[in-house]
Short mmCIF file of C-alpha atoms in Angstrom, two decimals:
data_model
loop_
_atom_site.label_atom_id
_atom_site.label_comp_id
_atom_site.label_asym_id
_atom_site.label_seq_id
_atom_site.Cartn_x
_atom_site.Cartn_y
_atom_site.Cartn_z
CA MET O 1 102.10 99.33 98.11
CA THR O 2 102.21 101.97 100.90
CA PHE O 3 99.49 103.84 102.83
CA ALA O 4 99.33 105.91 105.82
CA VAL O 5 96.13 106.50 107.55
CA SER O 6 93.72 109.97 108.84
CA GLY O 7 91.03 108.00 110.55
CA ASP O 8 88.78 107.90 113.87
CA SER O 9 87.63 104.95 116.24
CA VAL O 10 86.65 102.91 113.09
CA THR O 11 90.29 102.61 112.10
CA ALA O 12 91.79 103.01 115.42
CA ARG O 13 89.45 100.26 118.12
CA PRO O 14 91.34 96.65 118.00
CA ASP O 15 89.46 94.47 115.26
CA SER O 16 89.25 96.75 113.00
CA TRP O 17 90.19 96.82 109.23
CA ARG O 18 93.06 97.73 108.98
CA ASP O 19 94.26 95.59 111.98
CA GLN O 20 92.68 93.03 109.89
CA LEU O 21 93.86 93.80 106.23
CA GLY O 22 96.02 90.56 106.44
CA ASP O 23 97.93 91.30 103.23
CA ARG O 24 101.75 92.06 103.36
CA ARG O 25 102.04 94.08 100.20
CA LEU O 26 99.63 96.21 101.90
CA ARG O 27 102.62 98.07 104.44
CA LEU O 28 101.06 101.16 106.96
CA VAL O 29 103.78 103.76 107.18
CA GLY O 30 102.20 106.15 109.51
CA GLY O 31 99.32 108.42 110.08
CA PHE O 32 96.74 108.89 112.74
CA ALA O 33 93.86 107.50 113.83
CA GLU O 34 92.13 108.18 117.36
CA ASP O 35 88.44 107.32 119.10
CA GLY O 36 86.73 110.89 118.60
CA ALA O 37 88.64 112.21 115.90
CA THR O 38 87.34 115.31 114.10
CA SER O 39 88.78 115.96 110.74
CA GLU O 40 90.06 119.41 113.05
CA ARG O 41 91.78 116.63 115.60
CA ALA O 42 93.16 114.99 112.43
CA PHE O 43 94.25 117.97 110.66
CA GLY O 44 96.14 118.97 113.83
CA GLN O 45 97.95 115.89 114.15
CA VAL O 46 98.86 114.87 110.41
CA ARG O 47 102.35 114.32 109.62
CA ARG O 48 104.27 113.84 106.27
CA SER O 49 104.14 110.81 104.91
CA LEU O 50 104.90 110.00 101.57
CA ALA O 51 102.70 107.48 101.15
CA ASP O 52 101.50 105.89 98.09
CA VAL O 53 98.21 106.07 99.48
CA LEU O 54 96.66 108.22 101.96
CA VAL O 55 93.48 106.26 103.57
CA VAL O 56 91.05 108.68 105.17
CA MET O 57 88.28 107.35 106.75
CA LEU O 58 86.59 110.26 108.95
CA GLY O 59 83.50 111.98 109.17
CA MET O 60 81.80 110.58 111.65
CA ASN O 61 82.60 112.53 114.63
CA ASP O 62 81.94 115.96 112.86
CA VAL O 63 78.55 114.54 112.46
CA ARG O 64 77.76 113.78 116.24
CA GLU O 65 79.25 117.19 116.92
CA SER O 66 77.27 119.53 114.08
CA VAL O 67 80.94 120.22 112.31
CA PRO O 68 80.11 122.13 109.10
CA PHE O 69 80.11 120.08 106.21
CA GLU O 70 82.36 122.77 104.57
CA GLU O 71 84.34 122.86 107.14
CA MET O 72 85.12 119.42 107.53
CA THR O 73 85.87 119.16 103.88
CA ALA O 74 87.93 121.86 103.83
CA ASN O 75 89.91 119.93 107.02
CA ILE O 76 90.08 116.83 105.21
CA GLU O 77 92.00 119.07 102.09
CA LYS O 78 94.31 120.12 104.37
CA ILE O 79 95.25 117.02 105.51
CA VAL O 80 95.90 115.60 101.99
CA ARG O 81 98.12 118.10 101.06
CA PHE O 82 100.27 117.90 104.25
CA ALA O 83 100.03 114.33 104.48
CA GLU O 84 102.13 114.68 100.46
CA CYS O 85 100.70 111.32 99.82
CA GLN O 86 100.97 110.20 95.61
CA THR O 87 97.11 109.97 96.64
CA ALA O 88 94.23 109.79 98.20
CA LEU O 89 91.16 106.99 99.49
CA LEU O 90 87.85 109.30 100.80
CA CYS O 91 86.16 106.53 102.67
CA LEU O 92 82.32 107.46 103.12
CA VAL O 93 80.98 107.97 106.97
CA PRO O 94 80.05 104.42 108.30
CA PRO O 95 75.68 103.94 108.89
CA SER O 96 74.39 105.38 112.34
CA ASN O 97 71.96 103.98 113.97
CA HIS O 98 71.23 107.54 116.08
CA SER O 99 68.30 109.58 114.56
CA ASP O 100 67.13 110.71 117.87
CA GLY O 101 68.49 112.96 120.13
CA PRO O 102 69.93 116.85 118.81
CA VAL O 103 71.61 115.42 116.34
CA ASN O 104 70.34 113.01 113.94
CA GLN O 105 73.30 111.27 113.08
CA ARG O 106 71.92 108.46 110.55
CA ALA O 107 70.30 111.05 108.63
CA ASN O 108 73.48 113.65 109.10
CA GLY O 109 75.37 110.74 107.80
CA VAL O 110 73.79 111.24 104.22
CA VAL O 111 74.47 114.82 103.61
CA ALA O 112 78.24 114.64 105.01
CA ASN O 113 78.69 111.78 102.47
CA ARG O 114 77.03 113.69 99.42
CA HIS O 115 79.62 116.42 100.51
CA LEU O 116 82.49 113.50 100.17
CA PHE O 117 81.97 112.40 97.18
CA ASP O 118 81.99 116.17 95.31
CA LEU O 119 85.24 116.56 97.38
CA GLY O 120 86.64 113.23 96.06
CA ALA O 121 85.48 114.61 92.63
CA ARG O 122 86.98 117.80 92.70
CA ARG O 123 90.36 116.60 93.31
CA GLY O 124 90.34 113.51 91.52
CA TRP O 125 90.25 110.52 94.58
CA VAL O 126 88.99 107.57 94.76
CA VAL O 127 85.70 107.45 97.03
CA ALA O 128 84.90 104.39 98.64
CA ASP O 129 82.60 102.63 101.46
CA PRO O 130 83.77 99.72 103.05
CA PHE O 131 80.49 99.85 104.84
CA ALA O 132 78.21 99.40 102.11
CA PHE O 133 77.02 95.68 102.23
CA ALA O 134 76.40 96.17 106.14
CA ARG O 135 74.75 100.01 105.50
CA ALA O 136 70.78 99.49 105.54
CA SER O 137 68.70 101.06 102.78
CA ASN O 138 68.26 104.28 105.22
CA ASN O 139 71.90 104.24 106.37
CA SER O 140 71.64 102.83 109.44
CA TRP O 141 73.94 99.23 110.33
CA GLY O 142 72.03 96.48 108.45
CA GLY O 143 70.85 93.98 111.38
CA GLY O 144 74.24 91.78 113.06
CA SER O 145 76.42 94.39 112.20
CA SER O 146 77.12 96.70 115.29
CA ASP O 147 76.65 96.50 119.17
CA ASP O 148 76.49 100.06 119.73
CA GLY O 149 74.79 101.69 116.37
CA THR O 150 78.36 103.07 115.67
CA HIS O 151 81.49 101.26 115.56
CA PRO O 152 80.92 97.70 113.07
CA LEU O 153 81.44 94.52 115.34
CA PRO O 154 85.23 92.66 114.24
CA HIS O 155 83.19 90.48 111.47
CA VAL O 156 81.99 93.59 109.73
CA SER O 157 85.63 95.46 110.00
CA ALA O 158 87.56 91.93 108.87
CA GLU O 159 85.07 91.90 106.02
CA ALA O 160 85.19 95.36 105.11
CA ALA O 161 88.79 94.77 105.28
CA VAL O 162 88.83 92.48 102.34
CA ARG O 163 87.14 95.84 100.36
CA MET O 164 89.51 98.38 101.44
CA ARG O 165 92.82 96.39 100.26
CA LEU O 166 90.93 96.55 96.67
CA PHE O 167 90.36 100.35 97.52
CA ILE O 168 93.61 100.93 98.33
CA ARG O 169 95.28 99.16 95.10
CA GLN O 170 92.64 101.55 93.39
CA ALA O 171 93.30 104.42 94.58
CA ALA O 172 96.86 103.36 93.85
CA ALA O 173 96.39 102.61 89.99
CA THR O 174 93.86 105.48 89.35
CA SER O 175 96.85 107.66 90.91
CA GLY O 176 99.27 105.84 88.70
CA LEU O 177 97.48 106.61 85.54
CA ASN O 178 96.65 110.47 86.20
CA GLN O 179 100.78 110.82 86.47
CA LYS O 180 100.82 109.43 83.35
CA ALA O 181 98.46 111.91 81.70
CA ARG O 182 99.81 114.38 83.12
CA GLU O 183 103.04 113.83 81.57
CA ALA O 184 101.89 112.57 78.33
CA PRO O 185 102.73 115.15 75.35
CA VAL O 186 100.11 116.73 74.03
CA ARG O 187 99.76 116.59 69.86
CA ALA O 188 98.83 119.23 67.55
CA GLY O 189 95.78 118.02 65.54
#
């Protein structure tokens, strides 16, 4: 099974979930991930991939830079369309410990995640929260999950990788079911 990525530092950094998948049956075949990437930057870097699943883990920097949520979701839709993968797996914006300053990233992350849920529902894509186990009730990182309040520690990324293996397979299976439903003949009653 193949997958591609469109992501920011949570995907790009050493010891990220991507680097800790540990499953030879899941093969990374391309994509883009970079520290500081917004959805607009990621769209500018998207390439045709034809992977089974496109993992989209963006939004953290859009929130930090106060990108309108509608613009973020429109960019994500364009990324998925141009990548030409079988389906997309949308990952929620990770927790944040940053609630002071000009942008309350913790609160705005919750709003961004609502927009991602809505987008996934409209498009029939799997929406996943690989960091749910480390997300406190106020949308901050739980104790011992992050040193900087933005990025998960390596052991947290390792646990997220376990979940991502399942989410990627789920997205691929859902794509297959949706395809079969589209191809099934309609029977007259």
